[in-house]
PDB file of C-alpha atoms and ligand atoms in Angstrom:
ATOM      1  CA  MET A   1      40.986 -70.482  85.674  1.00  0.00           C
ATOM      2  CA  GLU A   2      41.876 -69.281  82.211  1.00  0.00           C
ATOM      3  CA  SER A   3      39.390 -70.242  79.519  1.00  0.00           C
ATOM      4  CA  LYS A   4      40.267 -70.653  75.879  1.00  0.00           C
ATOM      5  CA  PHE A   5      36.733 -71.376  74.723  1.00  0.00           C
ATOM      6  CA  PHE A   6      35.170 -69.028  72.192  1.00  0.00           C
ATOM      7  CA  THR A   7      32.285 -68.237  74.516  1.00  0.00           C
ATOM      8  CA  SER A   8      31.622 -66.279  77.684  1.00  0.00           C
ATOM      9  CA  GLU A   9      33.494 -66.920  80.925  1.00  0.00           C
ATOM     10  CA  ALA A  10      30.160 -67.239  82.731  1.00  0.00           C
ATOM     11  CA  LEU A  11      29.076 -70.002  80.385  1.00  0.00           C
ATOM     12  CA  ILE A  12      32.368 -71.826  80.930  1.00  0.00           C
ATOM     13  CA  ARG A  13      31.852 -71.653  84.693  1.00  0.00           C
ATOM     14  CA  TYR A  14      28.413 -73.169  84.130  1.00  0.00           C
ATOM     15  CA  VAL A  15      29.819 -75.942  81.903  1.00  0.00           C
ATOM     16  CA  GLU A  16      32.441 -76.724  84.557  1.00  0.00           C
ATOM     17  CA  SER A  17      29.782 -76.791  87.269  1.00  0.00           C
ATOM     18  CA  VAL A  18      27.780 -79.483  85.469  1.00  0.00           C
ATOM     19  CA  SER A  19      30.780 -81.515  84.229  1.00  0.00           C
ATOM     20  CA  ALA A  20      32.529 -84.276  86.163  1.00  0.00           C
ATOM     21  CA  PRO A  21      34.761 -82.817  88.891  1.00  0.00           C
ATOM     22  CA  GLU A  22      38.469 -82.524  88.114  1.00  0.00           C
ATOM     23  CA  HIS A  23      40.497 -85.361  89.678  1.00  0.00           C
ATOM     24  CA  PRO A  24      42.248 -83.975  92.808  1.00  0.00           C
ATOM     25  CA  LEU A  25      45.727 -84.629  91.369  1.00  0.00           C
ATOM     26  CA  LEU A  26      44.821 -82.928  88.090  1.00  0.00           C
ATOM     27  CA  ALA A  27      43.537 -79.972  90.118  1.00  0.00           C
ATOM     28  CA  ALA A  28      46.761 -79.903  92.164  1.00  0.00           C
ATOM     29  CA  LEU A  29      48.882 -80.078  88.992  1.00  0.00           C
ATOM     30  CA  ARG A  30      46.871 -77.227  87.440  1.00  0.00           C
ATOM     31  CA  THR A  31      47.416 -75.095  90.551  1.00  0.00           C
ATOM     32  CA  GLU A  32      51.154 -75.808  90.609  1.00  0.00           C
ATOM     33  CA  THR A  33      51.479 -75.124  86.862  1.00  0.00           C
ATOM     34  CA  ASP A  34      49.543 -71.847  87.179  1.00  0.00           C
ATOM     35  CA  ALA A  35      52.618 -70.456  88.965  1.00  0.00           C
ATOM     36  CA  HIS A  36      54.884 -71.469  86.050  1.00  0.00           C
ATOM     37  CA  PRO A  37      55.912 -68.665  83.615  1.00  0.00           C
ATOM     38  CA  ASP A  38      54.720 -70.812  80.669  1.00  0.00           C
ATOM     39  CA  HIS A  39      51.486 -71.903  82.346  1.00  0.00           C
ATOM     40  CA  GLN A  40      49.378 -70.909  79.326  1.00  0.00           C
ATOM     41  CA  MET A  41      50.728 -74.002  77.529  1.00  0.00           C
ATOM     42  CA  GLN A  42      48.684 -76.264  79.785  1.00  0.00           C
ATOM     43  CA  ILE A  43      45.396 -77.552  78.386  1.00  0.00           C
ATOM     44  CA  THR A  44      42.182 -76.523  80.153  1.00  0.00           C
ATOM     45  CA  ALA A  45      40.370 -78.765  82.634  1.00  0.00           C
ATOM     46  CA  LEU A  46      37.494 -79.236  80.202  1.00  0.00           C
ATOM     47  CA  GLN A  47      39.908 -80.285  77.476  1.00  0.00           C
ATOM     48  CA  GLY A  48      41.493 -82.781  79.853  1.00  0.00           C
ATOM     49  CA  GLN A  49      38.082 -84.199  80.589  1.00  0.00           C
ATOM     50  CA  PHE A  50      37.302 -84.383  76.864  1.00  0.00           C
ATOM     51  CA  LEU A  51      40.584 -86.238  76.212  1.00  0.00           C
ATOM     52  CA  GLN A  52      39.582 -88.739  78.886  1.00  0.00           C
ATOM     53  CA  LEU A  53      36.231 -89.187  77.181  1.00  0.00           C
ATOM     54  CA  LEU A  54      37.968 -89.809  73.841  1.00  0.00           C
ATOM     55  CA  VAL A  55      40.319 -92.366  75.393  1.00  0.00           C
ATOM     56  CA  LEU A  56      37.386 -94.185  76.992  1.00  0.00           C
ATOM     57  CA  ALA A  57      35.089 -93.944  73.969  1.00  0.00           C
ATOM     58  CA  THR A  58      37.730 -95.345  71.611  1.00  0.00           C
ATOM     59  CA  GLY A  59      38.726 -98.111  74.041  1.00  0.00           C
ATOM     60  CA  ALA A  60      42.315 -96.981  73.518  1.00  0.00           C
ATOM     61  CA  ARG A  61      45.162 -98.957  75.121  1.00  0.00           C
ATOM     62  CA  LYS A  62      48.163 -97.803  73.153  1.00  0.00           C
ATOM     63  CA  THR A  63      48.463 -94.025  72.973  1.00  0.00           C
ATOM     64  CA  LEU A  64      50.947 -91.384  71.874  1.00  0.00           C
ATOM     65  CA  GLU A  65      51.422 -87.867  73.161  1.00  0.00           C
ATOM     66  CA  ILE A  66      53.585 -85.226  71.504  1.00  0.00           C
ATOM     67  CA  GLY A  67      54.087 -82.341  73.958  1.00  0.00           C
ATOM     68  CA  VAL A  68      53.972 -83.249  77.666  1.00  0.00           C
ATOM     69  CA  PHE A  69      54.926 -80.004  79.478  1.00  0.00           C
ATOM     70  CA  THR A  70      54.083 -80.463  83.192  1.00  0.00           C
ATOM     71  CA  GLY A  71      51.909 -83.449  82.400  1.00  0.00           C
ATOM     72  CA  TYR A  72      48.254 -82.439  82.542  1.00  0.00           C
ATOM     73  CA  SER A  73      47.089 -84.133  79.333  1.00  0.00           C
ATOM     74  CA  SER A  74      49.194 -87.257  79.907  1.00  0.00           C
ATOM     75  CA  LEU A  75      47.969 -87.589  83.490  1.00  0.00           C
ATOM     76  CA  ALA A  76      44.360 -87.146  82.353  1.00  0.00           C
ATOM     77  CA  ALA A  77      44.805 -89.794  79.646  1.00  0.00           C
ATOM     78  CA  ALA A  78      46.670 -92.182  81.952  1.00  0.00           C
ATOM     79  CA  LEU A  79      43.852 -91.991  84.522  1.00  0.00           C
ATOM     80  CA  ALA A  80      41.350 -92.939  81.807  1.00  0.00           C
ATOM     81  CA  LEU A  81      43.398 -95.800  80.323  1.00  0.00           C
ATOM     82  CA  PRO A  82      42.894 -99.406  81.446  1.00  0.00           C
ATOM     83  CA  ASP A  83      45.549-100.989  83.711  1.00  0.00           C
ATOM     84  CA  ASP A  84      47.421-102.401  80.721  1.00  0.00           C
ATOM     85  CA  GLY A  85      47.158 -99.128  78.778  1.00  0.00           C
ATOM     86  CA  ARG A  86      50.308 -97.308  77.767  1.00  0.00           C
ATOM     87  CA  ILE A  87      51.297 -93.800  76.729  1.00  0.00           C
ATOM     88  CA  THR A  88      54.421 -93.106  74.712  1.00  0.00           C
ATOM     89  CA  ALA A  89      55.066 -89.483  75.682  1.00  0.00           C
ATOM     90  CA  LEU A  90      57.440 -87.242  73.738  1.00  0.00           C
ATOM     91  CA  ASP A  91      58.942 -83.960  74.884  1.00  0.00           C
ATOM     92  CA  ILE A  92      62.204 -82.117  74.530  1.00  0.00           C
ATOM     93  CA  SER A  93      62.379 -80.733  78.079  1.00  0.00           C
ATOM     94  CA  GLU A  94      63.702 -82.607  81.120  1.00  0.00           C
ATOM     95  CA  GLU A  95      62.799 -79.599  83.233  1.00  0.00           C
ATOM     96  CA  TYR A  96      59.095 -79.403  82.304  1.00  0.00           C
ATOM     97  CA  THR A  97      58.604 -83.149  82.403  1.00  0.00           C
ATOM     98  CA  SER A  98      60.214 -83.516  85.847  1.00  0.00           C
ATOM     99  CA  VAL A  99      56.955 -82.025  87.180  1.00  0.00           C
ATOM    100  CA  ALA A 100      54.950 -84.479  85.065  1.00  0.00           C
ATOM    101  CA  ARG A 101      56.955 -87.427  86.393  1.00  0.00           C
ATOM    102  CA  ARG A 102      56.270 -86.357  89.959  1.00  0.00           C
ATOM    103  CA  TYR A 103      52.506 -86.295  89.343  1.00  0.00           C
ATOM    104  CA  TRP A 104      52.471 -89.579  87.382  1.00  0.00           C
ATOM    105  CA  LYS A 105      54.140 -91.169  90.418  1.00  0.00           C
ATOM    106  CA  LYS A 106      51.709 -89.621  92.901  1.00  0.00           C
ATOM    107  CA  ALA A 107      48.810 -90.951  90.806  1.00  0.00           C
ATOM    108  CA  GLY A 108      50.413 -94.411  90.514  1.00  0.00           C
ATOM    109  CA  VAL A 109      50.355 -94.259  86.706  1.00  0.00           C
ATOM    110  CA  GLU A 110      54.102 -93.894  86.056  1.00  0.00           C
ATOM    111  CA  GLY A 111      54.248 -97.515  84.882  1.00  0.00           C
ATOM    112  CA  LYS A 112      51.854 -96.665  82.054  1.00  0.00           C
ATOM    113  CA  ILE A 113      54.027 -93.886  80.635  1.00  0.00           C
ATOM    114  CA  ASP A 114      57.122 -94.287  78.489  1.00  0.00           C
ATOM    115  CA  LEU A 115      58.643 -90.788  78.407  1.00  0.00           C
ATOM    116  CA  ARG A 116      61.094 -90.104  75.608  1.00  0.00           C
ATOM    117  CA  ILE A 117      63.113 -86.924  75.841  1.00  0.00           C
ATOM    118  CA  GLY A 118      64.428 -85.377  72.633  1.00  0.00           C
ATOM    119  CA  PRO A 119      63.181 -83.648  69.489  1.00  0.00           C
ATOM    120  CA  ALA A 120      59.810 -85.280  68.775  1.00  0.00           C
ATOM    121  CA  LEU A 121      60.507 -85.685  65.058  1.00  0.00           C
ATOM    122  CA  GLU A 122      63.513 -87.877  65.916  1.00  0.00           C
ATOM    123  CA  SER A 123      61.534 -89.838  68.516  1.00  0.00           C
ATOM    124  CA  LEU A 124      58.792 -90.402  65.933  1.00  0.00           C
ATOM    125  CA  ASP A 125      61.359 -91.738  63.464  1.00  0.00           C
ATOM    126  CA  ARG A 126      62.581 -94.181  66.110  1.00  0.00           C
ATOM    127  CA  LEU A 127      58.990 -95.244  66.816  1.00  0.00           C
ATOM    128  CA  THR A 128      58.495 -95.849  63.105  1.00  0.00           C
ATOM    129  CA  LYS A 129      61.427 -98.273  63.168  1.00  0.00           C
ATOM    130  CA  GLU A 130      60.015 -99.989  66.267  1.00  0.00           C
ATOM    131  CA  GLY A 131      56.598-100.333  64.608  1.00  0.00           C
ATOM    132  CA  ALA A 132      53.690 -98.960  66.582  1.00  0.00           C
ATOM    133  CA  GLY A 133      49.934 -99.157  65.887  1.00  0.00           C
ATOM    134  CA  PHE A 134      48.580 -96.504  68.221  1.00  0.00           C
ATOM    135  CA  ASP A 135      44.859 -96.311  69.045  1.00  0.00           C
ATOM    136  CA  PHE A 136      44.905 -92.669  70.113  1.00  0.00           C
ATOM    137  CA  ALA A 137      47.331 -89.748  69.765  1.00  0.00           C
ATOM    138  CA  PHE A 138      47.396 -86.181  71.074  1.00  0.00           C
ATOM    139  CA  ILE A 139      49.552 -83.624  69.261  1.00  0.00           C
ATOM    140  CA  ASP A 140      50.325 -80.513  71.348  1.00  0.00           C
ATOM    141  CA  ALA A 141      53.945 -79.430  70.825  1.00  0.00           C
ATOM    142  CA  ASP A 142      55.754 -76.794  68.714  1.00  0.00           C
ATOM    143  CA  LYS A 143      53.302 -75.628  66.060  1.00  0.00           C
ATOM    144  CA  THR A 144      55.737 -75.236  63.155  1.00  0.00           C
ATOM    145  CA  SER A 145      56.205 -78.998  63.112  1.00  0.00           C
ATOM    146  CA  TYR A 146      52.484 -79.820  63.094  1.00  0.00           C
ATOM    147  CA  PRO A 147      52.363 -80.830  59.408  1.00  0.00           C
ATOM    148  CA  GLU A 148      55.267 -83.263  59.958  1.00  0.00           C
ATOM    149  CA  TYR A 149      53.980 -84.471  63.319  1.00  0.00           C
ATOM    150  CA  PHE A 150      50.664 -85.295  61.715  1.00  0.00           C
ATOM    151  CA  GLU A 151      52.229 -87.221  58.814  1.00  0.00           C
ATOM    152  CA  LYS A 152      54.492 -89.271  61.054  1.00  0.00           C
ATOM    153  CA  THR A 153      51.736 -89.865  63.623  1.00  0.00           C
ATOM    154  CA  LEU A 154      49.229 -90.922  60.979  1.00  0.00           C
ATOM    155  CA  ALA A 155      51.685 -93.545  59.728  1.00  0.00           C
ATOM    156  CA  LEU A 156      51.967 -94.879  63.288  1.00  0.00           C
ATOM    157  CA  MET A 157      48.208 -95.182  63.900  1.00  0.00           C
ATOM    158  CA  ARG A 158      46.178 -98.330  63.433  1.00  0.00           C
ATOM    159  CA  ARG A 159      43.241 -98.095  61.047  1.00  0.00           C
ATOM    160  CA  GLY A 160      40.353 -96.491  62.977  1.00  0.00           C
ATOM    161  CA  GLY A 161      42.813 -94.796  65.367  1.00  0.00           C
ATOM    162  CA  LEU A 162      41.997 -91.263  66.500  1.00  0.00           C
ATOM    163  CA  ILE A 163      44.385 -88.288  66.417  1.00  0.00           C
ATOM    164  CA  ALA A 164      43.545 -85.119  68.392  1.00  0.00           C
ATOM    165  CA  VAL A 165      45.479 -81.976  67.475  1.00  0.00           C
ATOM    166  CA  ASP A 166      45.444 -78.938  69.765  1.00  0.00           C
ATOM    167  CA  ASN A 167      45.563 -75.185  69.003  1.00  0.00           C
ATOM    168  CA  THR A 168      44.269 -75.435  65.442  1.00  0.00           C
ATOM    169  CA  LEU A 169      42.544 -72.029  65.699  1.00  0.00           C
ATOM    170  CA  ARG A 170      45.555 -70.215  67.211  1.00  0.00           C
ATOM    171  CA  ASP A 171      43.406 -67.757  69.167  1.00  0.00           C
ATOM    172  CA  GLY A 172      41.575 -66.951  65.934  1.00  0.00           C
ATOM    173  CA  LYS A 173      44.791 -65.860  64.168  1.00  0.00           C
ATOM    174  CA  VAL A 174      44.204 -68.422  61.398  1.00  0.00           C
ATOM    175  CA  ILE A 175      41.645 -66.109  59.776  1.00  0.00           C
ATOM    176  CA  ASP A 176      43.798 -62.988  59.991  1.00  0.00           C
ATOM    177  CA  ALA A 177      45.495 -62.927  56.571  1.00  0.00           C
ATOM    178  CA  ALA A 178      47.928 -60.263  57.800  1.00  0.00           C
ATOM    179  CA  ASN A 179      49.254 -62.655  60.435  1.00  0.00           C
ATOM    180  CA  ARG A 180      52.364 -64.333  59.005  1.00  0.00           C
ATOM    181  CA  GLU A 181      53.765 -65.736  62.268  1.00  0.00           C
ATOM    182  CA  LYS A 182      55.511 -69.054  61.634  1.00  0.00           C
ATOM    183  CA  ASP A 183      53.208 -70.888  64.039  1.00  0.00           C
ATOM    184  CA  THR A 184      50.066 -69.488  62.410  1.00  0.00           C
ATOM    185  CA  VAL A 185      51.320 -70.253  58.896  1.00  0.00           C
ATOM    186  CA  ALA A 186      52.063 -73.855  59.903  1.00  0.00           C
ATOM    187  CA  ILE A 187      48.642 -74.319  61.507  1.00  0.00           C
ATOM    188  CA  ARG A 188      46.935 -72.844  58.423  1.00  0.00           C
ATOM    189  CA  GLU A 189      48.883 -75.277  56.264  1.00  0.00           C
ATOM    190  CA  PHE A 190      47.929 -78.150  58.545  1.00  0.00           C
ATOM    191  CA  ASN A 191      44.229 -77.169  58.564  1.00  0.00           C
ATOM    192  CA  ALA A 192      44.038 -76.630  54.792  1.00  0.00           C
ATOM    193  CA  SER A 193      45.627 -80.021  54.149  1.00  0.00           C
ATOM    194  CA  ARG A 194      42.893 -81.804  56.085  1.00  0.00           C
ATOM    195  CA  ARG A 195      40.093 -80.627  53.773  1.00  0.00           C
ATOM    196  CA  HIS A 196      40.857 -83.101  51.001  1.00  0.00           C
ATOM    197  CA  ASP A 197      42.831 -85.603  53.035  1.00  0.00           C
ATOM    198  CA  GLU A 198      41.169 -88.879  52.122  1.00  0.00           C
ATOM    199  CA  ARG A 199      43.331 -90.868  54.529  1.00  0.00           C
ATOM    200  CA  VAL A 200      41.247 -89.520  57.424  1.00  0.00           C
ATOM    201  CA  ILE A 201      37.828 -88.235  58.378  1.00  0.00           C
ATOM    202  CA  SER A 202      38.529 -85.028  60.278  1.00  0.00           C
ATOM    203  CA  SER A 203      36.659 -82.326  62.113  1.00  0.00           C
ATOM    204  CA  LEU A 204      37.961 -79.072  63.585  1.00  0.00           C
ATOM    205  CA  LEU A 205      36.022 -78.514  66.806  1.00  0.00           C
ATOM    206  CA  PRO A 206      35.837 -74.848  67.874  1.00  0.00           C
ATOM    207  CA  ILE A 207      36.497 -75.704  71.513  1.00  0.00           C
ATOM    208  CA  ALA A 208      39.346 -74.443  73.644  1.00  0.00           C
ATOM    209  CA  ASP A 209      41.940 -73.097  71.153  1.00  0.00           C
ATOM    210  CA  GLY A 210      40.579 -75.330  68.377  1.00  0.00           C
ATOM    211  CA  LEU A 211      40.855 -79.103  68.546  1.00  0.00           C
ATOM    212  CA  THR A 212      41.051 -81.117  65.331  1.00  0.00           C
ATOM    213  CA  LEU A 213      39.981 -84.747  65.498  1.00  0.00           C
ATOM    214  CA  ALA A 214      41.042 -87.083  62.693  1.00  0.00           C
ATOM    215  CA  VAL A 215      40.170 -90.763  62.399  1.00  0.00           C
ATOM    216  CA  LYS A 216      42.413 -92.893  60.175  1.00  0.00           C
ATOM    217  CA  ARG A 217      40.379 -94.667  57.492  1.00  0.00           C
TER     218      ARG A 217
HETATM  219  C1  SAM B 301      51.770 -76.765  74.741  1.00  0.00           C
HETATM  220  S1  SAM B 301      52.971 -77.633  75.669  1.00  0.00           S
HETATM  221  C2  SAM B 301      52.183 -79.182  75.979  1.00  0.00           C
HETATM  222  C3  SAM B 301      51.057 -79.049  76.995  1.00  0.00           C
HETATM  223  C4  SAM B 301      50.620 -80.371  77.565  1.00  0.00           C
HETATM  224  N1  SAM B 301      49.970 -81.184  76.539  1.00  0.00           N
HETATM  225  C5  SAM B 301      49.693 -80.158  78.747  1.00  0.00           C
HETATM  226  O1  SAM B 301      48.609 -80.769  78.797  1.00  0.00           O
HETATM  227  O2  SAM B 301      50.039 -79.392  79.649  1.00  0.00           O
HETATM  228  C6  SAM B 301      54.171 -77.975  74.418  1.00  0.00           C
HETATM  229  C7  SAM B 301      55.324 -78.901  74.833  1.00  0.00           C
HETATM  230  O3  SAM B 301      56.022 -79.237  73.627  1.00  0.00           O
HETATM  231  C8  SAM B 301      57.379 -79.391  73.950  1.00  0.00           C
HETATM  232  N2  SAM B 301      58.187 -79.232  72.721  1.00  0.00           N
HETATM  233  C9  SAM B 301      58.465 -78.091  72.043  1.00  0.00           C
HETATM  234  N3  SAM B 301      59.220 -78.352  70.982  1.00  0.00           N
HETATM  235  C10 SAM B 301      59.432 -79.695  70.971  1.00  0.00           C
HETATM  236  C11 SAM B 301      60.141 -80.581  70.117  1.00  0.00           C
HETATM  237  N4  SAM B 301      60.799 -80.142  69.032  1.00  0.00           N
HETATM  238  N5  SAM B 301      60.133 -81.889  70.410  1.00  0.00           N
HETATM  239  C12 SAM B 301      59.474 -82.359  71.494  1.00  0.00           C
HETATM  240  N6  SAM B 301      58.782 -81.565  72.337  1.00  0.00           N
HETATM  241  C13 SAM B 301      58.767 -80.254  72.080  1.00  0.00           C
HETATM  242  C14 SAM B 301      57.664 -78.325  74.993  1.00  0.00           C
HETATM  243  O4  SAM B 301      58.803 -78.676  75.763  1.00  0.00           O
HETATM  244  C15 SAM B 301      56.346 -78.310  75.775  1.00  0.00           C
HETATM  245  O5  SAM B 301      56.474 -79.113  76.923  1.00  0.00           O
END
């Protein structure tokens, strides 16, 4: 299994061996996605487990996900949510999310997930009109839109709600000043804006590919 942690592979194997076992359907989804040409987009098993912990620890019921792909993070969150919990899941791809839908059904959690296909910025604008009040959100889609995703998501969170943002270290590229890739520039902008952002308390955790947690004050 590919590891994105900034530590040794052997240590990751150890961490996995002492962490809760991966749910069989999450393991099956990981195996199926491993054969997909874009499989590197999938979060790691340990990240999935950490998302579940965050959902449980915050007592979240109403959650938002931006970037579904084949469904690993949404399935992990759905399995951790209470029976009346709900995920509003945004993605632009029918093709990727057809795999997700299959696994949500197998796990009996499809009723918890409201999948909205289309550009996430437009879906977020529609959610703003509907009025939301999310307890938990996970941002993991196209990186150039991260600054806008964060602003729109923050406005949709209840006070005390938790936002988790993936890939905020970009494989370490954020500290390479010569790297001017659009994705890296956007992540740098997003990270720098958090430092004095008094609307949240945030922390960039150096796990996986960098995971920023931000709690709305
Ligand atoms: C990194 S993957 C998400 C991985 C997923 N969280 C998981 O656990 O496997 C990014 C996803 O963002 C979606 N995406 C890219 N651009 C988008 C956009 N403008 N609006 C909505 N979704 C988008 C892609 O289709 C892809 O499924």
